[in-house]
Amino acid sequence: MLTLTLKEPVERVPLEAEALGPDTVAALDHSAICALPVYLGKKQCRIDDFFTVDGEASDELELRGDLRKVRWIGRGMTRGHINIVGNAGMHLGAYMQGGAIEVSGSASDWVGGEMSGGLIRIAGNAGGQIGAAYRGSRRGMSDGTIVVGGSAGLEIGMRMKRGLIVIGGPVRDFAGLEMKGGTIILRSGAELRTGAWMSRGTIISLAPIPLLPSFLPSSRYVPSFLRVVAQHLRRLGTSVPDDPAAGTYTRYLGDAAVIGKGEILVWSAA
Amino acid sequence: MGGKVTCTLGEVKNRADFIIYWGGNPAECHPRHFTKYTLTQKGKFVPLGRKGRTMITIDIRETPSARAADIALIIKPGKDFELATTIRALMKGQPVDEARVADIGLPLATIQDLVERMKRAKFGVIFFGMGVSMTRGKHMNSAGLLNIAAEMNAFTKFVCMPMRGHGNVTGADVVLRWTTGYPFGVSLSRGYPRFNPGEFSTIDLLVRGDTDATLVLGADPGATMPQPAIDHLTRTPTIVLDPKVTHTSRIARVHVTTAVTGVSAPGTAYRMDEIPMTLRPGLKSPYPTDEQVINLLLAAVAKKPAWRPAAPEELRGASLVRLASRT
Amino acid sequence: MVRITGGSVYDPANGINGAVKDICIDDAGRVVAALNGSEVRTIDATGMLVFPGGVDVHTHVAGGALNFARGLVPENQRIARKFLHTPELRAGIGGLTPTTFATGYLYAGMGWTTVNEAAVPILSAKHTHEELHDIPIVDKSTLLLMANNELMLDLLEAGEFERAKSLVGWMIQSAKTFGIKAVNPGGVAAWKWGKNANQLHKPIEGYAKITAGQIVTQLARIVDELGLPHPMHLHQNNLGVPGNVASTIETMNLLQGHRAHLAHLQFHAYGGHDWGSMKSEAPAVAAAFLAHKNLTCDVGAVLFGDAVTITADGPWQHLLYELTGRKWGNLDVENETGCGIVPYVYSDHKLVNAVQWAVGLELLLLIDDPWRVYLTTDHPNGGGFWRYPEIIRLLMDAEFRKAEVRKLPPEAQKRITLAELDRQYTLSDVAIVTSAGPARALGLAQKGHLGVGADGDVTIYSGKPDADGVMLSYPRYVLKAGTVVVEEGEIRALTEGREFIVQPAFDPGIEAFIRPNFEKVYTMSFENYPTEMSRIRHPQIVPCSR
């Protein structure tokens, strides 16, 4: 395992560090890793200007420190494992194709932006645009799994096509905006405009949420596929209720402003 | 994903018989809008002028513009997105939830009537202001209105455009687009243009303290921005170019007084519909123009060691024209 | 001063087809017979192919419509080629809607040295010229959109041909352009009310008499009588519609007796009656075109992959938006024209796109008079201009082309005749359709050839096939007015191109007619309408023949 420890907090100009990923470091020796480029604004620097580098290069990468201003960690990675002991900056795991990222602290905006595979798990909070499309893109994440223990920001899963996002804490406006498919689970509900303009996909909220006028109630039941979802979530260390004795889901169909084959399932306890 | 369906202002003057002002107050903020472009002019195909037009305002309070309207719709604050979404659904004959519509502050029947009037128009236009673009929802509110206009074209001619703000913001947008490919929020730190609102847009950069120096031209963030942004401008080197000593000047390291563009300095401004207008200065000024000062700065920077950004991954080893890809 | 020596020269305008000869360029940037003096840079082009610089007769690279498109597709910019800032070069983005500096680098890098911006509205001409000012290296010309200009249409409706002619003359001088562009005559005006003009012989929307066909013939006559170097440049009615072959042939018939240039003819050569039955009618269109010797055309070929459709044909773009659900940009320009933008992708497994791909190539192969048909993709409508080398390869290598045809959906292969065509373009043919022919059609006498007096715009290919076996992929050297601007794929020098404009004669009394009408229907002072000459970088006035 390779361990990189941030020497001093990055306090002002952010550090762009897309080189920090298993695909890049696995095949390099110690001095090559130390020389990998990172960018402080417009200045190109070396990894070892900011990190101490210990251990053996492998698919396992550990990053330690408050990396809230270190961006693009794990960009496009296809394999291996990044463990961040601390916080992480914007674009964590963006364009990721495989492998896994874990963060013990919190992350920023654009976690898993346009990812197509792999697993990202964040114990603390995350920012906005999780698994989302970058501005103008037709699609957000096209597969993969993102699990956030704490709260999250705006536009979670915006234009996602496939994949799973689970948020433990409350999220802000526009969760599932223009969703095209996939599943978003909001364990503590959301603020406004959840599922706005969604055409397909499933949003499950375990707390009541305000809905747009273009979502109409359809039925109250526990859909059978919930059992499959629940099983999958247990393996990820989280859960959704799927026991009809404990409560039921009200299913809303929408968004009637667009094609509207999406659904929002809102849990209410018995 | 909709789009942006718009026109130049003369099309509105000549053809529009149905005008909606949403989240804006042109009577006070764009004082010549009604008289020059939209309401009182006799248009080529609207020979009756005001009498040939229906004007509707949608706002959270009554304004002088609302008082000039044929129909003034007052909605609850923070409901523009809900109203736009409802209109999009009703236009397509889709059902909506009546109780949640009522939360907007208008009865469903009123909104239905609005949609029918829109469809019956010969040429409809929505102008939207900061009441839409700067309230909760922001760009999604704007997208809502733009989508309404795009989708209305299945029924009749319809356009939508934003009422632009201070000075030559449209010009800055236009020039940035042709030189960098993006309208605002452009980062050149990696040697080529990148765009990401929220990451590279001004307020966010300053509030997070991502910058180590700031040049301010034609703006006064010290007057308008959140306190953390102002604090950051105070504690880092800030340079202001402005005809007046502004709030930002007072916290800046350097203030350079420059001539007023359009009054003493020449240039080109772009109207809100992106039509270029030559500025013809009428007065002389003892101060240099913004352009002269910027050129002096560039000349001073050119004397420093040259910056050569590192090539991004996909360019390493490629020459200019190895362009086998389809992008 | 430069001497290019030892290369095989392809200068079809002067009858040179591969002969090894020197090309000499003096300090003024002109080809001369010989050079004396010591300060001569010699380029050893032994084994290489020497061509006149490419001339793109129809492209969209500058101005309001293109800039609108840039803003509409940030996702394209993100994946497009990046141009890094250096002390010598400006940063920029390539792709389908390149930024201005990158546009110059890309064209020059490909060996093209003159570009014709195909669509300029008068009202925003200042904007177009500002962008052209920021495109380095290449020389430029522009075409003014007129076929839906309502001041002109009102005059034609009233039968006031002479006044209409003077108005066009005034407009072209006002906007400082080189030629006249006609797009979907009557259709763009109709789009102001959400309609179109699909019939050549019916009065257009909002008018009682004037038809699309009459706009075509009268505007062509106006351009001829003004003596403009380039004929009326026509984007015909019914672009893109299955079965439009009839409209195209009828339009060609209407243009008898006039010069005209038919734009992106590929989009106008379809048979069938709906999307499901669409097929190629390139053979019929080619035959009719060959018979009408007063016409030139550019092909507007499509390539599989991403495109951004940008056109003044507003109603067509609304249809494309409704068909595809992609993003849609629209900007109607008061009294004059409009534009519509829809990002698109041509897919090799879609029947319609496969037919479109074949039609462009069929036209290029079947129109066997290379002096009258030119290579374009109607950039960026059919594909990026920096992909022209892919088309050249398909034209020169019949085996490769036929193998590509066999990859198409079987149903598409039944709708086209491309597989039966054996013709292979020679190097001379390529030089004609990419340079000599368009230069002649534009009326730029010093372009498209390497004879004495020509501009020293030279493209030198290595003469060896590249890793894919392609002969003319990218040039080894590119010279612009005698300066080496590109060498081995790197920009070596940044020159500033010229802008060609015309100043046709017209009755000056027309201004007194225009002014009051203008003030009624426009929204600015008359004084603010014309583009000042000071905005044109290195203007060069090309004489009219009248």
Short mmCIF file of N, CA and C in Angstrom, two decimals, chain A residues 141-218:
data_model
loop_
_atom_site.label_atom_id
_atom_site.label_comp_id
_atom_site.label_asym_id
_atom_site.label_seq_id
_atom_site.Cartn_x
_atom_site.Cartn_y
_atom_site.Cartn_z
N MET A 141 -23.90 10.19 -14.25
CA MET A 141 -23.29 8.87 -14.05
C MET A 141 -24.06 7.83 -14.85
N SER A 142 -23.33 6.88 -15.43
CA SER A 142 -23.99 5.86 -16.22
C SER A 142 -23.90 4.49 -15.55
N ASP A 143 -23.24 4.42 -14.43
CA ASP A 143 -23.28 3.22 -13.59
C ASP A 143 -22.37 3.46 -12.39
N GLY A 144 -22.44 2.54 -11.43
CA GLY A 144 -21.61 2.70 -10.23
C GLY A 144 -22.48 3.00 -9.03
N THR A 145 -21.83 3.13 -7.89
CA THR A 145 -22.55 3.31 -6.63
C THR A 145 -21.88 4.39 -5.81
N ILE A 146 -22.67 5.30 -5.26
CA ILE A 146 -22.15 6.34 -4.38
C ILE A 146 -22.96 6.31 -3.09
N VAL A 147 -22.28 6.18 -1.97
CA VAL A 147 -22.97 6.14 -0.67
C VAL A 147 -22.41 7.24 0.21
N VAL A 148 -23.27 8.14 0.67
CA VAL A 148 -22.86 9.25 1.53
C VAL A 148 -23.56 9.11 2.87
N GLY A 149 -22.78 9.12 3.95
CA GLY A 149 -23.39 8.93 5.27
C GLY A 149 -24.12 10.17 5.74
N GLY A 150 -23.56 11.32 5.46
CA GLY A 150 -24.12 12.56 5.97
C GLY A 150 -25.03 13.24 4.95
N SER A 151 -25.02 14.57 4.98
CA SER A 151 -25.91 15.34 4.12
C SER A 151 -25.25 15.62 2.77
N ALA A 152 -26.04 16.15 1.85
CA ALA A 152 -25.50 16.50 0.54
C ALA A 152 -26.20 17.74 0.02
N GLY A 153 -25.72 18.26 -1.09
CA GLY A 153 -26.15 19.57 -1.56
C GLY A 153 -27.17 19.51 -2.69
N LEU A 154 -26.97 20.38 -3.67
CA LEU A 154 -27.93 20.55 -4.77
C LEU A 154 -27.68 19.55 -5.90
N GLU A 155 -28.72 19.30 -6.66
CA GLU A 155 -28.63 18.59 -7.95
C GLU A 155 -27.96 17.22 -7.84
N ILE A 156 -28.28 16.49 -6.77
CA ILE A 156 -27.76 15.14 -6.63
C ILE A 156 -28.29 14.28 -7.77
N GLY A 157 -27.39 13.55 -8.44
CA GLY A 157 -27.85 12.65 -9.50
C GLY A 157 -28.44 13.34 -10.71
N MET A 158 -28.08 14.58 -10.93
CA MET A 158 -28.62 15.31 -12.07
C MET A 158 -28.31 14.60 -13.38
N ARG A 159 -29.33 14.30 -14.15
CA ARG A 159 -29.23 13.62 -15.44
C ARG A 159 -28.53 12.27 -15.37
N MET A 160 -28.54 11.60 -14.21
CA MET A 160 -27.93 10.28 -14.15
C MET A 160 -28.72 9.32 -15.03
N LYS A 161 -28.01 8.33 -15.55
CA LYS A 161 -28.62 7.40 -16.51
C LYS A 161 -28.83 6.03 -15.86
N ARG A 162 -27.91 5.66 -14.98
CA ARG A 162 -27.97 4.35 -14.33
C ARG A 162 -27.07 4.42 -13.12
N GLY A 163 -27.29 3.49 -12.18
CA GLY A 163 -26.42 3.49 -11.01
C GLY A 163 -27.22 3.78 -9.76
N LEU A 164 -26.54 3.85 -8.64
CA LEU A 164 -27.20 3.98 -7.34
C LEU A 164 -26.52 5.05 -6.52
N ILE A 165 -27.34 5.94 -5.97
CA ILE A 165 -26.84 6.95 -5.03
C ILE A 165 -27.65 6.82 -3.75
N VAL A 166 -26.97 6.73 -2.62
CA VAL A 166 -27.64 6.64 -1.31
C VAL A 166 -27.11 7.77 -0.45
N ILE A 167 -28.00 8.61 0.06
CA ILE A 167 -27.57 9.72 0.93
C ILE A 167 -28.22 9.55 2.30
N GLY A 168 -27.39 9.51 3.35
CA GLY A 168 -27.91 9.27 4.69
C GLY A 168 -28.60 10.49 5.29
N GLY A 169 -28.02 11.66 5.08
CA GLY A 169 -28.58 12.87 5.68
C GLY A 169 -29.46 13.62 4.67
N PRO A 170 -29.97 14.77 5.08
CA PRO A 170 -30.86 15.51 4.16
C PRO A 170 -30.09 16.10 2.98
N VAL A 171 -30.78 16.23 1.88
CA VAL A 171 -30.18 16.86 0.70
C VAL A 171 -30.93 18.14 0.39
N ARG A 172 -30.31 18.98 -0.41
CA ARG A 172 -30.92 20.26 -0.77
C ARG A 172 -31.78 20.12 -2.02
N ASP A 173 -31.98 21.20 -2.73
CA ASP A 173 -32.94 21.18 -3.85
C ASP A 173 -32.46 20.35 -5.03
N PHE A 174 -33.41 19.97 -5.87
CA PHE A 174 -33.16 19.38 -7.19
C PHE A 174 -32.49 18.01 -7.16
N ALA A 175 -32.71 17.21 -6.12
CA ALA A 175 -32.21 15.83 -6.16
C ALA A 175 -32.90 15.12 -7.32
N GLY A 176 -32.13 14.41 -8.15
CA GLY A 176 -32.73 13.70 -9.27
C GLY A 176 -33.17 14.60 -10.41
N LEU A 177 -32.63 15.78 -10.51
CA LEU A 177 -33.00 16.70 -11.59
C LEU A 177 -32.77 16.07 -12.95
N GLU A 178 -33.79 16.09 -13.79
CA GLU A 178 -33.72 15.57 -15.17
C GLU A 178 -33.16 14.15 -15.23
N MET A 179 -33.48 13.37 -14.20
CA MET A 179 -32.99 12.00 -14.12
C MET A 179 -33.44 11.18 -15.32
N LYS A 180 -32.56 10.29 -15.81
CA LYS A 180 -32.91 9.46 -16.96
C LYS A 180 -33.01 7.99 -16.59
N GLY A 181 -32.58 7.65 -15.38
CA GLY A 181 -32.63 6.25 -14.96
C GLY A 181 -31.82 6.12 -13.68
N GLY A 182 -31.74 4.89 -13.20
CA GLY A 182 -30.98 4.68 -11.98
C GLY A 182 -31.84 4.92 -10.74
N THR A 183 -31.19 4.90 -9.58
CA THR A 183 -31.91 4.95 -8.31
C THR A 183 -31.22 5.90 -7.35
N ILE A 184 -32.01 6.75 -6.73
CA ILE A 184 -31.49 7.64 -5.67
C ILE A 184 -32.27 7.34 -4.40
N ILE A 185 -31.55 7.12 -3.31
CA ILE A 185 -32.22 6.85 -2.03
C ILE A 185 -31.87 7.98 -1.07
N LEU A 186 -32.92 8.65 -0.61
CA LEU A 186 -32.75 9.79 0.31
C LEU A 186 -33.24 9.35 1.68
N ARG A 187 -32.30 8.97 2.54
CA ARG A 187 -32.72 8.38 3.82
C ARG A 187 -33.27 9.43 4.78
N SER A 188 -32.92 10.70 4.58
CA SER A 188 -33.45 11.74 5.46
C SER A 188 -34.19 12.82 4.68
N GLY A 189 -34.68 12.46 3.52
CA GLY A 189 -35.50 13.41 2.77
C GLY A 189 -34.69 14.50 2.08
N ALA A 190 -35.39 15.52 1.62
CA ALA A 190 -34.77 16.56 0.80
C ALA A 190 -35.53 17.86 0.98
N GLU A 191 -34.95 18.91 0.47
CA GLU A 191 -35.64 20.21 0.46
C GLU A 191 -36.55 20.26 -0.75
N LEU A 192 -36.39 21.23 -1.63
CA LEU A 192 -37.38 21.42 -2.68
C LEU A 192 -37.07 20.69 -3.98
N ARG A 193 -38.13 20.51 -4.77
CA ARG A 193 -38.00 20.23 -6.21
C ARG A 193 -37.29 18.91 -6.50
N THR A 194 -37.48 17.93 -5.62
CA THR A 194 -36.92 16.60 -5.87
C THR A 194 -37.55 16.01 -7.13
N GLY A 195 -36.71 15.40 -7.97
CA GLY A 195 -37.21 14.76 -9.18
C GLY A 195 -37.66 15.72 -10.26
N ALA A 196 -37.24 16.98 -10.16
CA ALA A 196 -37.72 17.95 -11.15
C ALA A 196 -37.35 17.49 -12.56
N TRP A 197 -38.36 17.48 -13.43
CA TRP A 197 -38.19 17.17 -14.85
C TRP A 197 -37.57 15.81 -15.10
N MET A 198 -37.76 14.85 -14.18
CA MET A 198 -37.21 13.52 -14.40
C MET A 198 -37.99 12.82 -15.49
N SER A 199 -37.31 12.04 -16.33
CA SER A 199 -38.03 11.29 -17.35
C SER A 199 -38.11 9.80 -16.99
N ARG A 200 -37.10 9.28 -16.32
CA ARG A 200 -37.14 7.89 -15.85
C ARG A 200 -36.30 7.80 -14.60
N GLY A 201 -36.42 6.66 -13.92
CA GLY A 201 -35.61 6.44 -12.72
C GLY A 201 -36.49 6.37 -11.49
N THR A 202 -35.85 6.05 -10.38
CA THR A 202 -36.56 5.86 -9.11
C THR A 202 -35.89 6.66 -8.03
N ILE A 203 -36.68 7.47 -7.34
CA ILE A 203 -36.19 8.17 -6.15
C ILE A 203 -36.98 7.64 -4.97
N ILE A 204 -36.26 7.21 -3.95
CA ILE A 204 -36.91 6.69 -2.75
C ILE A 204 -36.56 7.63 -1.60
N SER A 205 -37.58 8.18 -0.93
CA SER A 205 -37.32 9.05 0.21
C SER A 205 -37.94 8.44 1.46
N LEU A 206 -37.14 8.34 2.49
CA LEU A 206 -37.64 7.74 3.72
C LEU A 206 -38.26 8.77 4.65
N ALA A 207 -38.29 10.02 4.22
CA ALA A 207 -38.94 11.07 4.99
C ALA A 207 -39.85 11.84 4.04
N PRO A 208 -40.89 12.48 4.55
CA PRO A 208 -41.77 13.24 3.66
C PRO A 208 -40.98 14.37 2.98
N ILE A 209 -41.32 14.61 1.74
CA ILE A 209 -40.65 15.68 1.00
C ILE A 209 -41.69 16.49 0.22
N PRO A 210 -41.45 17.80 0.05
CA PRO A 210 -42.36 18.58 -0.80
C PRO A 210 -42.18 18.13 -2.25
N LEU A 211 -43.27 18.08 -2.98
CA LEU A 211 -43.20 17.62 -4.37
C LEU A 211 -43.74 18.69 -5.30
N LEU A 212 -43.29 18.66 -6.53
CA LEU A 212 -43.79 19.59 -7.54
C LEU A 212 -45.24 19.24 -7.90
N PRO A 213 -45.98 20.22 -8.39
CA PRO A 213 -47.37 19.94 -8.79
C PRO A 213 -47.47 18.92 -9.92
N SER A 214 -46.35 18.69 -10.63
CA SER A 214 -46.37 17.80 -11.78
C SER A 214 -46.12 16.34 -11.40
N PHE A 215 -46.18 16.03 -10.12
CA PHE A 215 -46.10 14.65 -9.65
C PHE A 215 -47.44 14.27 -9.05
N LEU A 216 -47.99 13.17 -9.51
CA LEU A 216 -49.31 12.76 -9.05
C LEU A 216 -49.23 11.42 -8.35
N PRO A 217 -49.97 11.30 -7.23
CA PRO A 217 -49.91 10.03 -6.50
C PRO A 217 -50.54 8.91 -7.30
N SER A 218 -49.94 7.73 -7.19
CA SER A 218 -50.41 6.60 -7.97
C SER A 218 -50.92 5.48 -7.07
#
